[in-house]
Amino acid sequence: MVIINDYYRISSEEVVEKFNSSVEKGLTIEETNKRLNEYGKNKLPEPEKKNPILVFLSNFNNVLIYLLMVAAVITALLDHVIDAAVIFAVVIINAVIGFMQEGKAEEAINGIRKMLSLEAKVIRDGNLSKINAEDLVPGDIIEIKAGDKVPADMRILKSNNLRAEESALTGESMDSEKTSEIIENEVVIGDRNNMLFSGTLITSGKGIGIVTATGIETEIGRISKMITGVEKITTPLIEKINGFGKSLSIITIVLAIAFFAFGFFIRDYELVDMFLATVSLVVAAIPEGLPVIMTITLAVGVQKMVKRNAIIRRLPSVETLGSINVICSDKTGTLTKNEMTVSSVVTFDNTYEVTGEGYEPEGNILKNDEVADLENEKVLSFLIKTGKLCNDSDIEKRDDSLWGVVGAPTEGALITLAYKGGLNDIPEERISSLPFNSANKYMVTLNVIDGKKYLLLKGAPERVLKFSQYQLIESGVNSISREDWGKKIEGLAEKGERVIALAYKEWLDGEKLDPAEGSMDYIFLGITGIIDPPREEAMAAIQECKEAGINVKMITGDHSVTARVIAEKLGIGNGNGVLTGSEIEKMSPEELKEQVLKYDIFARTEPEHKLRLVEAIQENELLCAMTGDGVNDAPALKKANIGIAMGIKGTEVSKEAAEMVLADDNFASIVYAVEEGRTVYDNIKKNMIFMLPTNGAEMIVLMAAVLIGLTMPITPVQILWVNMVTTITLEFALIFEPMEKKVMTRPPRPKNEPILSPYLIFRTAYVALVTGLLTFGLYNIFHGNGESIAYSRTVALNMLVLAQGFYLINCRKIHDTTLGEGFFENKKIFYVIVILVIFQIMITYLPILNAFFGTVPLRSLSWIYPVAGGVLIFFLVEFEKFITGKFSKM
C-alpha cells in the first residue's frame, strides 16, 4: 500500500477502500500488527545524540581562540600567571557559552514531539477502545471530539459541527470548519477542510476519520524533517571576527618572523634578547581583550532589549539584527492586534463607520462623520440589538485592565458594538436557541423583545439572504433587493472585512427554530464588517524600517484579500499584489529568487513555502529576519538569519527554533531590537578602533627600536600591563555608549562589509603611528638627557596609557566630533579615566609594582609630557574627523 497526500481529493468511501479498512469494524488486530511493522510507531524519530565532549571541544575551533591560547601560553612563559589565567578563563567561558547554544534543532524537534497526542479512540475488530497513539497505523478508524488533540493525519469520514484549531500548522487566525465532503481541486493545507492533522486541536463537534499518515509521514513530521535538514546560519559578526582573526594571525606571524630575522641577522642582537623582543611583539599584536569586550557588549545589548520586550537567545544575534535587509512578518497578532472589531455597519439606506479597536467598549458609531443617533436610526438600532441577543459570548475587563472576549471572537466584536451604541443593557429574555453550526453557518435564538417574541438570525451573508424575503428600511419593510445586497457584501469583502449578516422575524406559535425547516420569510437587517485591526505602533515601526532601508514582507496563512487589505493599511506592499502559496509551489528556485524581490505580500502559505521564501531572499545576498508563532514557522525561523518567535501565542517549537522571542508579540519591538543591534555593532567597532591603536603603537615602538638598534623602550611585562589596565578600565566604557541619532537613517550594512572599513583601518594606523612615535620619542628624549632606562621607560609607559585615555573620548563618535551635545551623556567614560590614572600612579610610585614591572617614581614635571601628548592626540583625531568629514561630503 502506497501512502499519498491527496486523500482530500477522493471520496471518503474510496479512501476507506484504498486502506482496506471498514468504517464499522476498522482493522483487524492481525492487520494492525502487520502495518505497525511496516510503517513503524506513530512518533517522530529521536534526533541523533552528539558526543557532548566533542561538542564542547568544537567551540575551541576558532582562529581568534587559537590566538588567545597562544597569548596565554606566552604570558605564562613570561611568568605573568594572573594574566595567563584570565586569558584562559576567557577562552573557557566562550566555549561554555557556545556549548549551551548547541542543539537548537534537537530542542525544536523535542518541542514538536510534545505536541503529539498520547491516546486515541480507535475501532478495531468492531470494538471501540482507547489505545496509545503511538500504536496507530494507516487505515485505523478513529473517533474524535471537542477537546481532543488529533493523534495522526486523517481523512474525515463523518462530522457533526466539527471545527479544528490549526493555527500552529497553517497560520490561520480562525479555527476551521471540517466536513467529509470531497475537494476536487488541489488546495493548500489550510483549505483541506476534509482532513485533520496530527498535533492540532478539535475545538467543537465530533467526527470519525481514517488515519492516512503516521509518524514522520504526517504534516508535522515533514516539518520535523525540514528543521533537521536546515543548515545552521553563521552570524555576520562571527564571520567577520573569524576573518579578522585569520588576517591578524597571518600578519602577526609574518611580522614576527621578519622582526626576529632582522634583529638577529642584521642588528646582531643576542638570541635570547631577540626571542624576548619577538615574544613582546606577538603579545603586542594580539588584542586578547576583544572576545571579552565583544561578549560583554552583546550581553549589555541583550539586557537593553529585554527592557523593550525582545529576548535574545543567542548573543551574536544581537549584532545580526543591525544588518538585516528584510523582515518577513506573520500577520495575526504581530502586525495586527488579534482582536476582532466591527469597523463597518451597512443597512440598506446607510453605511456607518465604527471607531475604536479591540474589545474595549470605547468608540462611536458614525454616520457621515457624525455620531449616529440610535433613537432615530431604527434599522441600525434593531441590527445592534440582534447582534447582542443572538450571541453566546461576552466581553470582560481582565486583571491587566485590558478587555478580552469570553467565547467566539466575532461574537465578542458584536457585543462591543452594542456597548458603543449604548445598547449593552437591553433585557435578554431568551426562550430557546439553535447554536451555530459549521455546516449551516448560522445561529438562531428565540427572544422576547418589548413583549413580542422574535426569531433572531445571525450568520454567513449568503445563508441569511437565502432565508430572507424582506428587508427593513427606514420607511418600513419591503421586498429584499438581493442584487443590491450582493454588491454591498462584496464591497466589505474587498476591504478585507469578515461579513456577518443579521435578520429577524416575528415568531409564530409552533414554528421551528431552524429556518431551513420553516418558512423562509425573515426580514434582512443588514451586515457588519469585522476586521482584526492593525497595530498602530506596527505602522510607525514599518515606516521606520523603510527609512532605515529595511524591506518588510508579510507572509501569512490567511486569504489573499485579507492579507492585501491589512498590508495596505500597514504600509506594506509595492503595488505588485499578492503571491500565494499555490503560485510559489509552481516556481523553480530561480524564478522564486526573482519574484521574492518583486512581491511584499505572501498569502495562503505552507511550511515549505515560508522556508523557500527565506532561502530565496538569502540567495539574493540579503540578510533575512523571520517572525512566526506556529510549528509551521519553525523551519523558516531556523533558516533565517534571525528567527523571531512570539512570546505570548508562540509555540515552544517556534521559540526553540528562533534566536529572539518577542515578549509582547509586537512588531514594533523588532524595530527597537534593530536599533539596539546597530548600536551594539557600532560599539563593537568603537572598541576595536580603540584597542587596535594600542597594539599598533606597541608594535611600532618595538620595531622602531630594533630598526635603529636601540634598547627596547618598553618591556614585555609592561606591554602586558598596558593591555590589562586598558582592558579592565577604558574598554568597558564604550560598551555603554548610547545610540547615535543617525543609526536608523542609514541603510543596512552590506553583508560582505568588513568589520574594519578602509577608513577605520586608516584611523587605526593614524592613531597607532602618532601614539607610537610620541612614546618612542619621549623615551629617547629622556634617555638622551641622561635619565636611566627605567625612568625613560616609565615616562614612555605613561605616555602610551594616557594617550589611550584621551583617545577613548575620540572613539565615542566614529565620524562626528565628540565635542558638543551629549559630551557628558556617558559618565562612565570619565569614571574609568579617573580609575586609569589611579592605576598609573600606583605602578609609578608603589615599590612592589616598581619591582615587578621595572618602573620608577617620576618627578612631577615629567608628567607634563605624557599629559600633553595625550591632549595632542585628542585634537589631532578631532581634526582628522573634521577633514575626512569635509571630503566625504564633496
Coordinates of N, CA and C in Angstrom, one line a residue, residues 661-729:
V661 N 12.9 36.1 21.0 CA 11.5 35.9 21.3 C 10.9 37.3 21.7
L662 N 9.8 37.6 21.1 CA 9.1 38.9 21.5 C 8.2 38.7 22.7
A663 N 8.5 39.3 23.8 CA 7.6 39.1 25.0 C 6.2 39.6 24.8
D664 N 6.1 40.6 23.9 CA 4.7 41.3 23.7 C 4.1 41.0 22.3
D665 N 4.8 40.1 21.6 CA 4.3 39.7 20.2 C 4.1 40.9 19.3
N666 N 4.8 42.0 19.5 CA 4.6 43.2 18.9 C 5.7 43.5 17.8
F667 N 5.3 43.8 16.6 CA 6.3 44.1 15.5 C 7.2 45.2 15.9
A668 N 6.6 46.2 16.6 CA 7.4 47.4 17.0 C 8.6 47.0 17.8
S669 N 8.5 46.0 18.6 CA 9.7 45.5 19.4 C 10.8 45.1 18.5
I670 N 10.5 44.6 17.3 CA 11.6 44.2 16.4 C 12.4 45.4 16.0
V671 N 11.7 46.5 15.7 CA 12.4 47.7 15.3 C 13.3 48.2 16.5
Y672 N 12.8 48.2 17.7 CA 13.6 48.5 18.8 C 14.9 47.7 18.9
A673 N 14.7 46.4 18.6 CA 15.8 45.4 18.6 C 16.8 45.8 17.5
V674 N 16.3 46.2 16.3 CA 17.2 46.5 15.2 C 18.0 47.7 15.6
E675 N 17.4 48.7 16.3 CA 18.1 49.9 16.7 C 19.3 49.5 17.7
E676 N 18.9 48.6 18.6 CA 19.9 48.2 19.6 C 21.0 47.3 18.9
G677 N 20.6 46.5 17.9 CA 21.6 45.7 17.2 C 22.6 46.6 16.4
R678 N 22.1 47.7 15.8 CA 23.0 48.6 15.1 C 23.9 49.3 16.1
T679 N 23.4 49.7 17.3 CA 24.2 50.3 18.3 C 25.2 49.4 18.9
V680 N 24.9 48.1 19.1 CA 25.8 47.1 19.5 C 27.0 47.0 18.5
Y681 N 26.7 46.9 17.3 CA 27.7 46.8 16.2 C 28.6 48.0 16.2
D682 N 28.0 49.2 16.4 CA 28.8 50.4 16.4 C 29.7 50.4 17.6
N683 N 29.2 50.0 18.7 CA 30.1 49.9 19.9 C 31.2 48.9 19.9
I684 N 30.9 47.8 19.2 CA 32.0 46.8 19.0 C 33.1 47.4 18.1
K685 N 32.6 48.1 17.0 CA 33.6 48.8 16.1 C 34.4 49.9 16.9
K686 N 33.7 50.6 17.7 CA 34.4 51.7 18.5 C 35.4 51.0 19.4
N687 N 35.1 49.9 20.0 CA 36.1 49.2 20.9 C 37.3 48.7 20.1
M688 N 37.0 48.2 18.8 CA 38.1 47.7 18.0 C 39.0 48.8 17.6
I689 N 38.4 50.0 17.2 CA 39.3 51.1 16.7 C 40.0 51.8 17.9
F690 N 39.5 51.4 19.1 CA 40.1 51.9 20.4 C 41.3 51.0 20.8
M691 N 41.0 49.7 20.7 CA 42.0 48.7 21.1 C 43.2 48.6 20.2
L692 N 42.9 48.5 18.9 CA 44.0 48.2 17.9 C 45.1 49.3 17.9
P693 N 44.8 50.6 18.0 CA 45.9 51.5 18.0 C 46.9 51.3 19.2
T694 N 46.4 50.8 20.3 CA 47.3 50.5 21.4 C 48.2 49.4 21.0
N695 N 47.7 48.3 20.4 CA 48.5 47.2 19.9 C 49.5 47.7 18.9
G696 N 49.0 48.5 17.9 CA 49.8 49.0 16.9 C 50.9 49.9 17.4
A697 N 50.6 50.8 18.3 CA 51.6 51.7 18.9 C 52.7 50.9 19.6
E698 N 52.3 49.8 20.3 CA 53.3 49.0 21.0 C 54.3 48.3 20.0
M699 N 53.7 47.8 18.9 CA 54.5 47.2 17.8 C 55.4 48.2 17.1
I700 N 54.9 49.4 16.9 CA 55.7 50.5 16.3 C 56.9 50.8 17.2
V701 N 56.7 50.9 18.5 CA 57.8 51.2 19.4 C 58.9 50.1 19.4
L702 N 58.4 48.9 19.4 CA 59.4 47.7 19.4 C 60.1 47.7 18.1
M703 N 59.4 47.8 17.0 CA 60.0 47.7 15.6 C 61.0 48.8 15.4
A704 N 60.6 50.0 15.8 CA 61.5 51.2 15.7 C 62.8 51.0 16.4
A705 N 62.7 50.4 17.6 CA 63.9 50.2 18.4 C 64.8 49.2 17.7
V706 N 64.3 48.1 17.2 CA 65.1 47.1 16.5 C 65.7 47.7 15.2
L707 N 64.9 48.4 14.5 CA 65.4 49.0 13.2 C 66.5 49.9 13.4
I708 N 66.5 50.7 14.5 CA 67.5 51.7 14.8 C 68.7 51.0 15.6
G709 N 68.3 49.9 16.3 CA 69.3 49.2 17.0 C 69.5 49.7 18.5
L710 N 68.3 50.1 19.1 CA 68.4 50.7 20.4 C 67.8 49.7 21.4
T711 N 67.9 50.1 22.7 CA 67.3 49.3 23.7 C 65.8 49.4 23.6
M712 N 65.1 48.4 24.0 CA 63.6 48.4 23.9 C 63.0 49.5 24.9
P713 N 62.2 50.4 24.3 CA 61.7 51.5 25.2 C 60.6 51.0 26.1
I714 N 60.1 49.8 25.9 CA 59.1 49.2 26.8 C 59.3 47.7 26.8
T715 N 59.1 47.1 28.0 CA 59.4 45.7 28.2 C 58.1 44.8 28.0
P716 N 58.3 43.5 27.7 CA 57.1 42.6 27.6 C 56.2 42.7 28.7
V717 N 56.7 42.7 30.0 CA 55.8 42.8 31.1 C 55.0 44.1 31.2
Q718 N 55.6 45.2 30.7 CA 55.0 46.5 30.7 C 53.9 46.5 29.6
I719 N 54.2 45.8 28.5 CA 53.2 45.7 27.4 C 51.9 45.0 28.0
L720 N 52.1 43.9 28.7 CA 51.0 43.2 29.3 C 50.2 44.1 30.3
W721 N 51.0 45.0 31.0 CA 50.3 45.9 31.9 C 49.4 46.9 31.1
V722 N 49.9 47.4 30.0 CA 49.1 48.3 29.2 C 47.9 47.6 28.7
N723 N 48.0 46.4 28.2 CA 46.9 45.7 27.7 C 45.9 45.4 28.8
M724 N 46.4 45.0 29.9 CA 45.5 44.6 31.0 C 44.8 45.9 31.6
V725 N 45.5 46.9 31.8 CA 44.9 48.1 32.5 C 43.9 48.8 31.6
T726 N 44.1 48.8 30.3 CA 43.2 49.4 29.4 C 41.9 48.5 29.2
T727 N 42.2 47.2 29.2 CA 41.1 46.3 29.1 C 40.1 46.4 30.3
I728 N 40.6 46.4 31.5 CA 39.7 46.4 32.7 C 39.2 47.8 33.0
T729 N 39.6 48.8 32.3 CA 39.1 50.1 32.6 C 38.4 50.7 31.3

